[in-house]
Amino acid sequence: MKNRTDFGLNRRTFLSTSGLGLLGASMSGVLCNVPSKEESEQTANTFQKDGWKAIMESAKKYPKLDAHNHVWSGSNAAQVDESCEALGITKAACSIPGGKKVAEIRANNDIIIQAMKSHPKRIMGQCYINPLFKKEALDEIDRCVDNGMVMLGELYDAVKISDPMYYPIVERCIRHKIPLMLHGVTTLGNWRPGYLPTNPPNSSVPEDFVEIANRYPEAMIICGHIGGGGNWEYMCRILRKAPTLFLDTSGSVSDEGMIDMAVKYLGADRLLFATDMNYETGVGKIIWADLSEADRKKIFFENFNNLLRKAGNHAS
């Protein structure tokens, strides 16, 4: 391992303070060498004091930029701010993905603009658009950028990102020098014939990202959430075919080896730290990955900051 921090935790300590200790209370006649209640409480106190405290302190020492987060209403912007503060997340790029009509999309973007104003030191805006409304989408990108938004995101499944309808959207992002982040899927039915899709048929799979990135190598295109569910190993193998693509590390799935494989296939320079509102696991999967200190700092902060720098939106 390169630089994985040792917090004094091991399998035996974990078991004696969690599942095994609980089982021992009801199965003391079945299991041998089960810690006593006093021993378990003592170990649990040590675990809490020396383990979690060390983890939190280690996590907070790294500046972080969250490339994928959400504010679902004006009222929970304060909760985003609080969660980021607890884990040392300097700023979070937030969106409200969705809206069936142009007016709904605009209203959702207005909520993000208000969240940016109410929490200017924490929340960065991601503009949501639907490429089915071409003129309105382009106008909305311009409006959102004029109001201080730093990128597009999280765009969804109205059309695949490789569809020609996305060409003018990507070209407008290139003009504004801003990134574009779109929801990526790798569930079996969406990329292998003969299986029932579990996401809408227009969801973008890794091949779609590769196609658009190779068409527009100057664009800053981000595939959303390696941990969003599905075959993240397949995602890593395919995305390496487009060297200008970026992948964010968010999602509720945090399998062991996920970040390590992404680094192996894509390189640390192409990974962007993100939570998608899964704050603890989002930070934890980077802390516990087998990374050098230099790579951990790149993923947590520097890579995304360098993308934002192109339009002057970087964090100081």
mmCIF file of C-alpha atoms in Angstrom:
data_model
loop_
_atom_site.group_PDB
_atom_site.id
_atom_site.type_symbol
_atom_site.label_atom_id
_atom_site.label_comp_id
_atom_site.label_asym_id
_atom_site.label_seq_id
_atom_site.Cartn_x
_atom_site.Cartn_y
_atom_site.Cartn_z
ATOM 1 C CA MET A 1 0.000 0.000 0.000
ATOM 2 C CA LYS A 2 1.183 3.515 -0.759
ATOM 3 C CA ASN A 3 -0.087 5.668 2.080
ATOM 4 C CA ARG A 4 -3.150 4.262 3.790
ATOM 5 C CA THR A 5 -3.427 5.753 7.260
ATOM 6 C CA ASP A 6 -3.473 3.338 10.209
ATOM 7 C CA PHE A 7 -6.122 4.458 12.682
ATOM 8 C CA GLY A 8 -5.463 1.632 15.134
ATOM 9 C CA LEU A 9 -8.504 -0.328 13.953
ATOM 10 C CA ASN A 10 -8.513 -3.959 12.957
ATOM 11 C CA ARG A 11 -10.988 -6.724 12.250
ATOM 12 C CA ARG A 12 -10.931 -8.059 15.836
ATOM 13 C CA THR A 13 -11.473 -4.599 17.315
ATOM 14 C CA PHE A 14 -14.342 -3.950 14.955
ATOM 15 C CA LEU A 15 -16.041 -7.265 15.649
ATOM 16 C CA SER A 16 -15.669 -6.950 19.395
ATOM 17 C CA THR A 17 -17.327 -3.525 19.337
ATOM 18 C CA SER A 18 -20.130 -4.268 16.915
ATOM 19 C CA GLY A 19 -21.756 -7.425 15.597
ATOM 20 C CA LEU A 20 -19.856 -10.011 17.629
ATOM 21 C CA GLY A 21 -20.327 -8.141 20.852
ATOM 22 C CA LEU A 22 -24.075 -7.960 20.240
ATOM 23 C CA LEU A 23 -24.266 -11.649 19.394
ATOM 24 C CA GLY A 24 -22.405 -12.493 22.567
ATOM 25 C CA ALA A 25 -25.133 -10.980 24.673
ATOM 26 C CA SER A 26 -27.653 -13.518 23.395
ATOM 27 C CA MET A 27 -25.418 -16.486 22.463
ATOM 28 C CA SER A 28 -22.912 -16.646 25.318
ATOM 29 C CA GLY A 29 -23.549 -20.371 25.644
ATOM 30 C CA VAL A 30 -22.740 -20.982 21.958
ATOM 31 C CA LEU A 31 -19.763 -18.776 21.119
ATOM 32 C CA CYS A 32 -16.403 -19.030 22.812
ATOM 33 C CA ASN A 33 -14.059 -16.191 23.723
ATOM 34 C CA VAL A 34 -16.769 -13.554 23.447
ATOM 35 C CA PRO A 35 -15.701 -10.327 25.174
ATOM 36 C CA SER A 36 -17.471 -9.519 28.405
ATOM 37 C CA LYS A 37 -19.798 -6.552 28.559
ATOM 38 C CA GLU A 38 -17.150 -4.548 30.392
ATOM 39 C CA GLU A 39 -14.470 -5.472 27.842
ATOM 40 C CA SER A 40 -16.722 -4.569 24.922
ATOM 41 C CA GLU A 41 -17.649 -1.224 26.469
ATOM 42 C CA GLN A 42 -14.002 -0.433 27.166
ATOM 43 C CA THR A 43 -12.978 -1.336 23.613
ATOM 44 C CA ALA A 44 -15.918 0.586 22.190
ATOM 45 C CA ASN A 45 -14.903 3.684 24.133
ATOM 46 C CA THR A 46 -11.339 3.346 22.852
ATOM 47 C CA PHE A 47 -12.642 2.795 19.309
ATOM 48 C CA GLN A 48 -14.793 5.918 19.528
ATOM 49 C CA LYS A 49 -12.073 8.055 21.071
ATOM 50 C CA ASP A 50 -9.041 6.949 19.096
ATOM 51 C CA GLY A 51 -10.638 5.543 15.941
ATOM 52 C CA TRP A 52 -13.407 7.792 14.687
ATOM 53 C CA LYS A 53 -11.719 10.897 16.048
ATOM 54 C CA ALA A 54 -8.576 10.073 14.086
ATOM 55 C CA ILE A 55 -10.590 9.332 10.953
ATOM 56 C CA MET A 56 -12.458 12.631 11.155
ATOM 57 C CA GLU A 57 -9.319 14.624 11.841
ATOM 58 C CA SER A 58 -7.536 12.915 8.950
ATOM 59 C CA ALA A 59 -10.474 13.622 6.638
ATOM 60 C CA LYS A 60 -10.706 17.285 7.589
ATOM 61 C CA LYS A 61 -7.036 18.016 6.950
ATOM 62 C CA TYR A 62 -7.582 17.777 3.182
ATOM 63 C CA PRO A 63 -9.262 20.697 1.376
ATOM 64 C CA LYS A 64 -12.075 19.297 -0.770
ATOM 65 C CA LEU A 65 -14.224 20.415 -3.653
ATOM 66 C CA ASP A 66 -17.416 18.413 -4.142
ATOM 67 C CA ALA A 67 -18.110 18.149 -7.878
ATOM 68 C CA HIS A 68 -21.553 16.543 -7.540
ATOM 69 C CA ASN A 69 -24.101 17.528 -4.924
ATOM 70 C CA HIS A 70 -27.701 18.681 -4.750
ATOM 71 C CA VAL A 71 -29.913 21.298 -3.141
ATOM 72 C CA TRP A 72 -33.471 20.042 -3.443
ATOM 73 C CA SER A 73 -35.094 23.162 -2.050
ATOM 74 C CA GLY A 74 -33.983 26.490 -0.710
ATOM 75 C CA SER A 75 -34.471 25.212 2.830
ATOM 76 C CA ASN A 76 -31.880 22.429 2.758
ATOM 77 C CA ALA A 77 -29.024 24.618 1.548
ATOM 78 C CA ALA A 78 -28.155 25.115 5.222
ATOM 79 C CA GLN A 79 -27.947 21.342 5.683
ATOM 80 C CA VAL A 80 -25.547 21.051 2.744
ATOM 81 C CA ASP A 81 -23.445 23.787 4.316
ATOM 82 C CA GLU A 82 -23.447 22.037 7.700
ATOM 83 C CA SER A 83 -22.541 18.629 6.261
ATOM 84 C CA CYS A 84 -19.702 20.087 4.216
ATOM 85 C CA GLU A 85 -18.349 21.937 7.234
ATOM 86 C CA ALA A 86 -18.289 18.745 9.313
ATOM 87 C CA LEU A 87 -16.153 16.932 6.743
ATOM 88 C CA GLY A 88 -13.925 19.740 5.582
ATOM 89 C CA ILE A 89 -15.552 20.185 2.169
ATOM 90 C CA THR A 90 -14.568 23.671 1.053
ATOM 91 C CA LYS A 91 -17.213 24.090 -1.635
ATOM 92 C CA ALA A 92 -19.912 21.947 -3.235
ATOM 93 C CA ALA A 93 -21.283 22.212 -6.773
ATOM 94 C CA CYS A 94 -25.046 21.707 -6.479
ATOM 95 C CA SER A 95 -27.967 21.240 -8.839
ATOM 96 C CA ILE A 96 -31.629 20.285 -8.989
ATOM 97 C CA PRO A 97 -31.807 17.760 -11.834
ATOM 98 C CA GLY A 98 -35.201 17.480 -13.441
ATOM 99 C CA GLY A 99 -38.193 19.367 -14.703
ATOM 100 C CA LYS A 100 -40.523 18.397 -17.544
ATOM 101 C CA LYS A 101 -41.151 21.924 -18.762
ATOM 102 C CA VAL A 102 -38.951 24.907 -19.473
ATOM 103 C CA ALA A 103 -40.591 26.908 -16.685
ATOM 104 C CA GLU A 104 -39.932 24.130 -14.148
ATOM 105 C CA ILE A 105 -36.298 23.865 -15.168
ATOM 106 C CA ARG A 106 -35.840 27.611 -14.854
ATOM 107 C CA ALA A 107 -37.537 27.639 -11.443
ATOM 108 C CA ASN A 108 -35.248 24.873 -10.188
ATOM 109 C CA ASN A 109 -32.194 26.760 -11.393
ATOM 110 C CA ASP A 110 -33.502 29.827 -9.570
ATOM 111 C CA ILE A 111 -33.485 27.815 -6.339
ATOM 112 C CA ILE A 112 -29.815 27.036 -6.924
ATOM 113 C CA ILE A 113 -29.077 30.697 -7.604
ATOM 114 C CA GLN A 114 -30.741 31.595 -4.298
ATOM 115 C CA ALA A 115 -28.725 28.901 -2.497
ATOM 116 C CA MET A 116 -25.541 30.388 -3.982
ATOM 117 C CA LYS A 117 -26.544 33.792 -2.592
ATOM 118 C CA SER A 118 -27.480 32.486 0.847
ATOM 119 C CA HIS A 119 -24.290 30.395 1.181
ATOM 120 C CA PRO A 120 -21.745 32.076 -1.115
ATOM 121 C CA LYS A 121 -18.703 30.583 0.612
ATOM 122 C CA ARG A 122 -19.953 27.006 0.226
ATOM 123 C CA ILE A 123 -22.373 26.456 -2.644
ATOM 124 C CA MET A 124 -21.457 26.650 -6.322
ATOM 125 C CA GLY A 125 -24.191 26.372 -8.903
ATOM 126 C CA GLN A 126 -24.698 23.665 -11.509
ATOM 127 C CA CYS A 127 -27.093 24.608 -14.305
ATOM 128 C CA TYR A 128 -29.630 21.969 -15.345
ATOM 129 C CA ILE A 129 -30.982 21.982 -18.901
ATOM 130 C CA ASN A 130 -32.876 19.623 -21.206
ATOM 131 C CA PRO A 131 -31.408 19.417 -24.748
ATOM 132 C CA LEU A 132 -34.864 18.615 -26.129
ATOM 133 C CA PHE A 133 -35.546 22.355 -25.734
ATOM 134 C CA LYS A 134 -32.595 23.538 -27.802
ATOM 135 C CA LYS A 135 -33.056 27.317 -27.869
ATOM 136 C CA GLU A 136 -34.296 27.493 -24.308
ATOM 137 C CA ALA A 137 -31.455 25.260 -23.115
ATOM 138 C CA LEU A 138 -28.805 27.460 -24.709
ATOM 139 C CA ASP A 139 -30.447 30.588 -23.328
ATOM 140 C CA GLU A 140 -30.600 29.005 -19.874
ATOM 141 C CA ILE A 141 -26.906 28.139 -19.953
ATOM 142 C CA ASP A 142 -26.092 31.774 -20.714
ATOM 143 C CA ARG A 143 -28.450 33.004 -17.974
ATOM 144 C CA CYS A 144 -27.058 30.646 -15.358
ATOM 145 C CA VAL A 145 -23.449 31.497 -16.193
ATOM 146 C CA ASP A 146 -24.316 35.194 -15.977
ATOM 147 C CA ASN A 147 -25.696 34.466 -12.501
ATOM 148 C CA GLY A 148 -22.458 32.850 -11.372
ATOM 149 C CA MET A 149 -23.007 29.152 -12.010
ATOM 150 C CA VAL A 150 -19.798 27.259 -12.690
ATOM 151 C CA MET A 151 -20.888 24.268 -14.796
ATOM 152 C CA LEU A 152 -23.735 22.142 -16.150
ATOM 153 C CA GLY A 153 -25.020 19.259 -14.046
ATOM 154 C CA GLU A 154 -26.438 16.826 -13.181
ATOM 155 C CA LEU A 155 -27.906 16.380 -16.645
ATOM 156 C CA TYR A 156 -30.064 13.301 -16.954
ATOM 157 C CA ASP A 157 -31.651 10.948 -19.451
ATOM 158 C CA ALA A 158 -33.769 12.996 -21.861
ATOM 159 C CA VAL A 159 -31.319 11.968 -24.605
ATOM 160 C CA LYS A 160 -27.980 10.199 -24.584
ATOM 161 C CA ILE A 161 -24.968 12.453 -24.304
ATOM 162 C CA SER A 162 -23.685 11.072 -27.614
ATOM 163 C CA ASP A 163 -26.860 12.218 -29.416
ATOM 164 C CA PRO A 164 -26.357 15.100 -31.901
ATOM 165 C CA MET A 165 -28.848 17.086 -29.850
ATOM 166 C CA TYR A 166 -26.064 17.480 -27.308
ATOM 167 C CA TYR A 167 -23.581 18.961 -29.790
ATOM 168 C CA PRO A 168 -24.726 22.593 -29.397
ATOM 169 C CA ILE A 169 -24.878 22.121 -25.607
ATOM 170 C CA VAL A 170 -21.288 20.885 -25.454
ATOM 171 C CA GLU A 171 -20.184 23.657 -27.822
ATOM 172 C CA ARG A 172 -21.796 26.289 -25.582
ATOM 173 C CA CYS A 173 -19.957 24.851 -22.583
ATOM 174 C CA ILE A 174 -16.693 25.026 -24.517
ATOM 175 C CA ARG A 175 -17.405 28.680 -25.306
ATOM 176 C CA HIS A 176 -18.033 29.449 -21.618
ATOM 177 C CA LYS A 177 -15.058 27.281 -20.523
ATOM 178 C CA ILE A 178 -17.210 25.346 -18.061
ATOM 179 C CA PRO A 179 -17.488 21.594 -17.305
ATOM 180 C CA LEU A 180 -20.493 19.444 -18.110
ATOM 181 C CA MET A 181 -21.481 16.588 -15.793
ATOM 182 C CA LEU A 182 -24.063 13.989 -16.761
ATOM 183 C CA HIS A 183 -25.609 10.992 -14.999
ATOM 184 C CA GLY A 184 -23.868 7.791 -16.126
ATOM 185 C CA VAL A 185 -25.220 4.249 -15.782
ATOM 186 C CA THR A 186 -23.724 0.760 -16.029
ATOM 187 C CA THR A 187 -26.668 -1.394 -15.031
ATOM 188 C CA LEU A 188 -26.653 -4.568 -17.107
ATOM 189 C CA GLY A 189 -29.782 -4.012 -19.182
ATOM 190 C CA ASN A 190 -28.637 -0.627 -20.381
ATOM 191 C CA TRP A 191 -25.414 -1.777 -22.037
ATOM 192 C CA ARG A 192 -25.778 -5.477 -22.853
ATOM 193 C CA PRO A 193 -28.386 -6.665 -25.387
ATOM 194 C CA GLY A 194 -30.941 -9.195 -24.193
ATOM 195 C CA TYR A 195 -31.353 -7.828 -20.670
ATOM 196 C CA LEU A 196 -34.183 -5.648 -19.403
ATOM 197 C CA PRO A 197 -33.025 -2.042 -18.875
ATOM 198 C CA THR A 198 -33.344 -0.882 -15.291
ATOM 199 C CA ASN A 199 -32.776 2.766 -16.227
ATOM 200 C CA PRO A 200 -34.588 4.787 -18.915
ATOM 201 C CA PRO A 201 -33.438 3.699 -22.389
ATOM 202 C CA ASN A 202 -31.883 7.094 -23.125
ATOM 203 C CA SER A 203 -29.567 6.865 -20.116
ATOM 204 C CA SER A 204 -25.933 7.407 -21.045
ATOM 205 C CA VAL A 205 -23.603 4.416 -20.753
ATOM 206 C CA PRO A 206 -19.777 4.606 -20.803
ATOM 207 C CA GLU A 207 -19.596 4.185 -24.585
ATOM 208 C CA ASP A 208 -21.758 7.306 -25.011
ATOM 209 C CA PHE A 209 -19.341 9.336 -22.908
ATOM 210 C CA VAL A 210 -16.389 8.042 -24.896
ATOM 211 C CA GLU A 211 -18.054 8.965 -28.187
ATOM 212 C CA ILE A 212 -18.855 12.568 -27.221
ATOM 213 C CA ALA A 213 -15.489 13.111 -25.511
ATOM 214 C CA ASN A 214 -13.574 11.932 -28.562
ATOM 215 C CA ARG A 215 -15.704 14.193 -30.750
ATOM 216 C CA TYR A 216 -15.012 17.184 -28.473
ATOM 217 C CA PRO A 217 -11.632 16.561 -26.819
ATOM 218 C CA GLU A 218 -11.467 20.215 -25.769
ATOM 219 C CA ALA A 219 -14.641 19.857 -23.663
ATOM 220 C CA MET A 220 -14.580 19.148 -19.918
ATOM 221 C CA ILE A 221 -17.036 16.245 -19.725
ATOM 222 C CA ILE A 222 -17.641 14.445 -16.449
ATOM 223 C CA CYS A 223 -19.283 11.030 -16.083
ATOM 224 C CA GLY A 224 -21.377 11.166 -12.938
ATOM 225 C CA HIS A 225 -20.903 8.815 -9.974
ATOM 226 C CA ILE A 226 -18.751 5.717 -10.296
ATOM 227 C CA GLY A 227 -20.639 4.482 -7.224
ATOM 228 C CA GLY A 228 -24.125 5.071 -8.575
ATOM 229 C CA GLY A 229 -24.854 1.356 -8.926
ATOM 230 C CA GLY A 230 -24.036 -1.117 -11.664
ATOM 231 C CA ASN A 231 -20.731 -2.386 -13.014
ATOM 232 C CA TRP A 232 -18.118 0.185 -12.010
ATOM 233 C CA GLU A 233 -15.321 -2.097 -13.258
ATOM 234 C CA TYR A 234 -16.830 -1.990 -16.746
ATOM 235 C CA MET A 235 -17.103 1.794 -16.476
ATOM 236 C CA CYS A 236 -13.389 2.128 -15.695
ATOM 237 C CA ARG A 237 -12.369 -0.114 -18.580
ATOM 238 C CA ILE A 238 -14.455 1.763 -21.146
ATOM 239 C CA LEU A 239 -13.826 5.350 -20.015
ATOM 240 C CA ARG A 240 -10.070 4.929 -20.432
ATOM 241 C CA LYS A 241 -10.692 4.970 -24.204
ATOM 242 C CA ALA A 242 -11.264 8.734 -24.041
ATOM 243 C CA PRO A 243 -8.293 10.376 -22.312
ATOM 244 C CA THR A 244 -10.018 13.748 -21.840
ATOM 245 C CA LEU A 245 -12.989 12.327 -19.887
ATOM 246 C CA PHE A 246 -13.351 12.814 -16.148
ATOM 247 C CA LEU A 247 -15.119 10.557 -13.652
ATOM 248 C CA ASP A 248 -16.543 11.666 -10.328
ATOM 249 C CA THR A 249 -16.205 9.394 -7.304
ATOM 250 C CA SER A 250 -19.685 9.887 -5.847
ATOM 251 C CA GLY A 251 -22.534 7.456 -5.226
ATOM 252 C CA SER A 252 -23.817 5.378 -2.346
ATOM 253 C CA VAL A 253 -21.872 2.299 -3.498
ATOM 254 C CA SER A 254 -18.411 2.192 -1.927
ATOM 255 C CA ASP A 255 -17.014 -1.239 -2.789
ATOM 256 C CA GLU A 256 -13.463 -1.989 -1.773
ATOM 257 C CA GLY A 257 -11.075 -1.425 -4.657
ATOM 258 C CA MET A 258 -13.381 0.925 -6.557
ATOM 259 C CA ILE A 259 -11.163 3.995 -6.351
ATOM 260 C CA ASP A 260 -8.000 1.918 -6.720
ATOM 261 C CA MET A 261 -9.238 0.469 -10.011
ATOM 262 C CA ALA A 262 -10.324 3.880 -11.277
ATOM 263 C CA VAL A 263 -6.816 5.191 -10.615
ATOM 264 C CA LYS A 264 -5.290 2.159 -12.336
ATOM 265 C CA TYR A 265 -7.340 2.557 -15.512
ATOM 266 C CA LEU A 266 -7.893 6.324 -15.710
ATOM 267 C CA GLY A 267 -5.152 7.842 -13.576
ATOM 268 C CA ALA A 268 -5.595 10.028 -10.518
ATOM 269 C CA ASP A 269 -5.652 13.177 -12.673
ATOM 270 C CA ARG A 270 -9.037 12.220 -14.156
ATOM 271 C CA LEU A 271 -10.908 11.581 -10.899
ATOM 272 C CA LEU A 272 -12.994 14.233 -9.149
ATOM 273 C CA PHE A 273 -14.075 13.929 -5.543
ATOM 274 C CA ALA A 274 -17.853 14.098 -5.163
ATOM 275 C CA THR A 275 -20.513 12.948 -2.709
ATOM 276 C CA ASP A 276 -23.932 13.065 -4.423
ATOM 277 C CA MET A 277 -25.153 13.743 -0.852
ATOM 278 C CA ASN A 278 -23.421 10.596 0.497
ATOM 279 C CA TYR A 279 -21.023 12.653 2.570
ATOM 280 C CA GLU A 280 -19.308 10.164 4.883
ATOM 281 C CA THR A 281 -18.894 7.408 2.304
ATOM 282 C CA GLY A 282 -17.872 9.982 -0.287
ATOM 283 C CA VAL A 283 -14.980 11.130 1.868
ATOM 284 C CA GLY A 284 -14.225 7.693 3.302
ATOM 285 C CA LYS A 285 -13.685 5.960 -0.019
ATOM 286 C CA ILE A 286 -10.896 8.442 -0.857
ATOM 287 C CA ILE A 287 -9.349 8.316 2.628
ATOM 288 C CA TRP A 288 -9.216 4.506 2.630
ATOM 289 C CA ALA A 289 -8.131 4.011 -0.988
ATOM 290 C CA ASP A 290 -4.543 2.937 -1.614
ATOM 291 C CA LEU A 291 -3.370 6.367 -2.765
ATOM 292 C CA SER A 292 -0.277 8.476 -2.452
ATOM 293 C CA GLU A 293 -0.688 11.767 -0.625
ATOM 294 C CA ALA A 294 -0.185 13.626 -3.896
ATOM 295 C CA ASP A 295 -2.950 11.655 -5.630
ATOM 296 C CA ARG A 296 -5.322 12.047 -2.691
ATOM 297 C CA LYS A 297 -4.881 15.821 -2.826
ATOM 298 C CA LYS A 298 -5.463 15.824 -6.573
ATOM 299 C CA ILE A 299 -8.703 13.880 -6.278
ATOM 300 C CA PHE A 300 -10.023 15.789 -3.276
ATOM 301 C CA PHE A 301 -9.300 19.279 -4.572
ATOM 302 C CA GLU A 302 -6.799 20.026 -7.300
ATOM 303 C CA ASN A 303 -8.341 18.262 -10.313
ATOM 304 C CA PHE A 304 -11.743 19.919 -10.074
ATOM 305 C CA ASN A 305 -10.202 23.241 -9.105
ATOM 306 C CA ASN A 306 -8.109 23.147 -12.273
ATOM 307 C CA LEU A 307 -11.239 22.654 -14.373
ATOM 308 C CA LEU A 308 -12.953 25.584 -12.662
ATOM 309 C CA ARG A 309 -9.852 27.728 -13.116
ATOM 310 C CA LYS A 310 -10.365 27.882 -16.892
ATOM 311 C CA ALA A 311 -13.328 30.238 -16.418
ATOM 312 C CA GLY A 312 -11.917 31.892 -13.299
ATOM 313 C CA ASN A 313 -14.260 30.016 -10.933
ATOM 314 C CA HIS A 314 -11.580 28.221 -8.925
ATOM 315 C CA ALA A 315 -11.414 28.256 -5.147
ATOM 316 C CA SER A 316 -8.721 30.446 -3.647
#
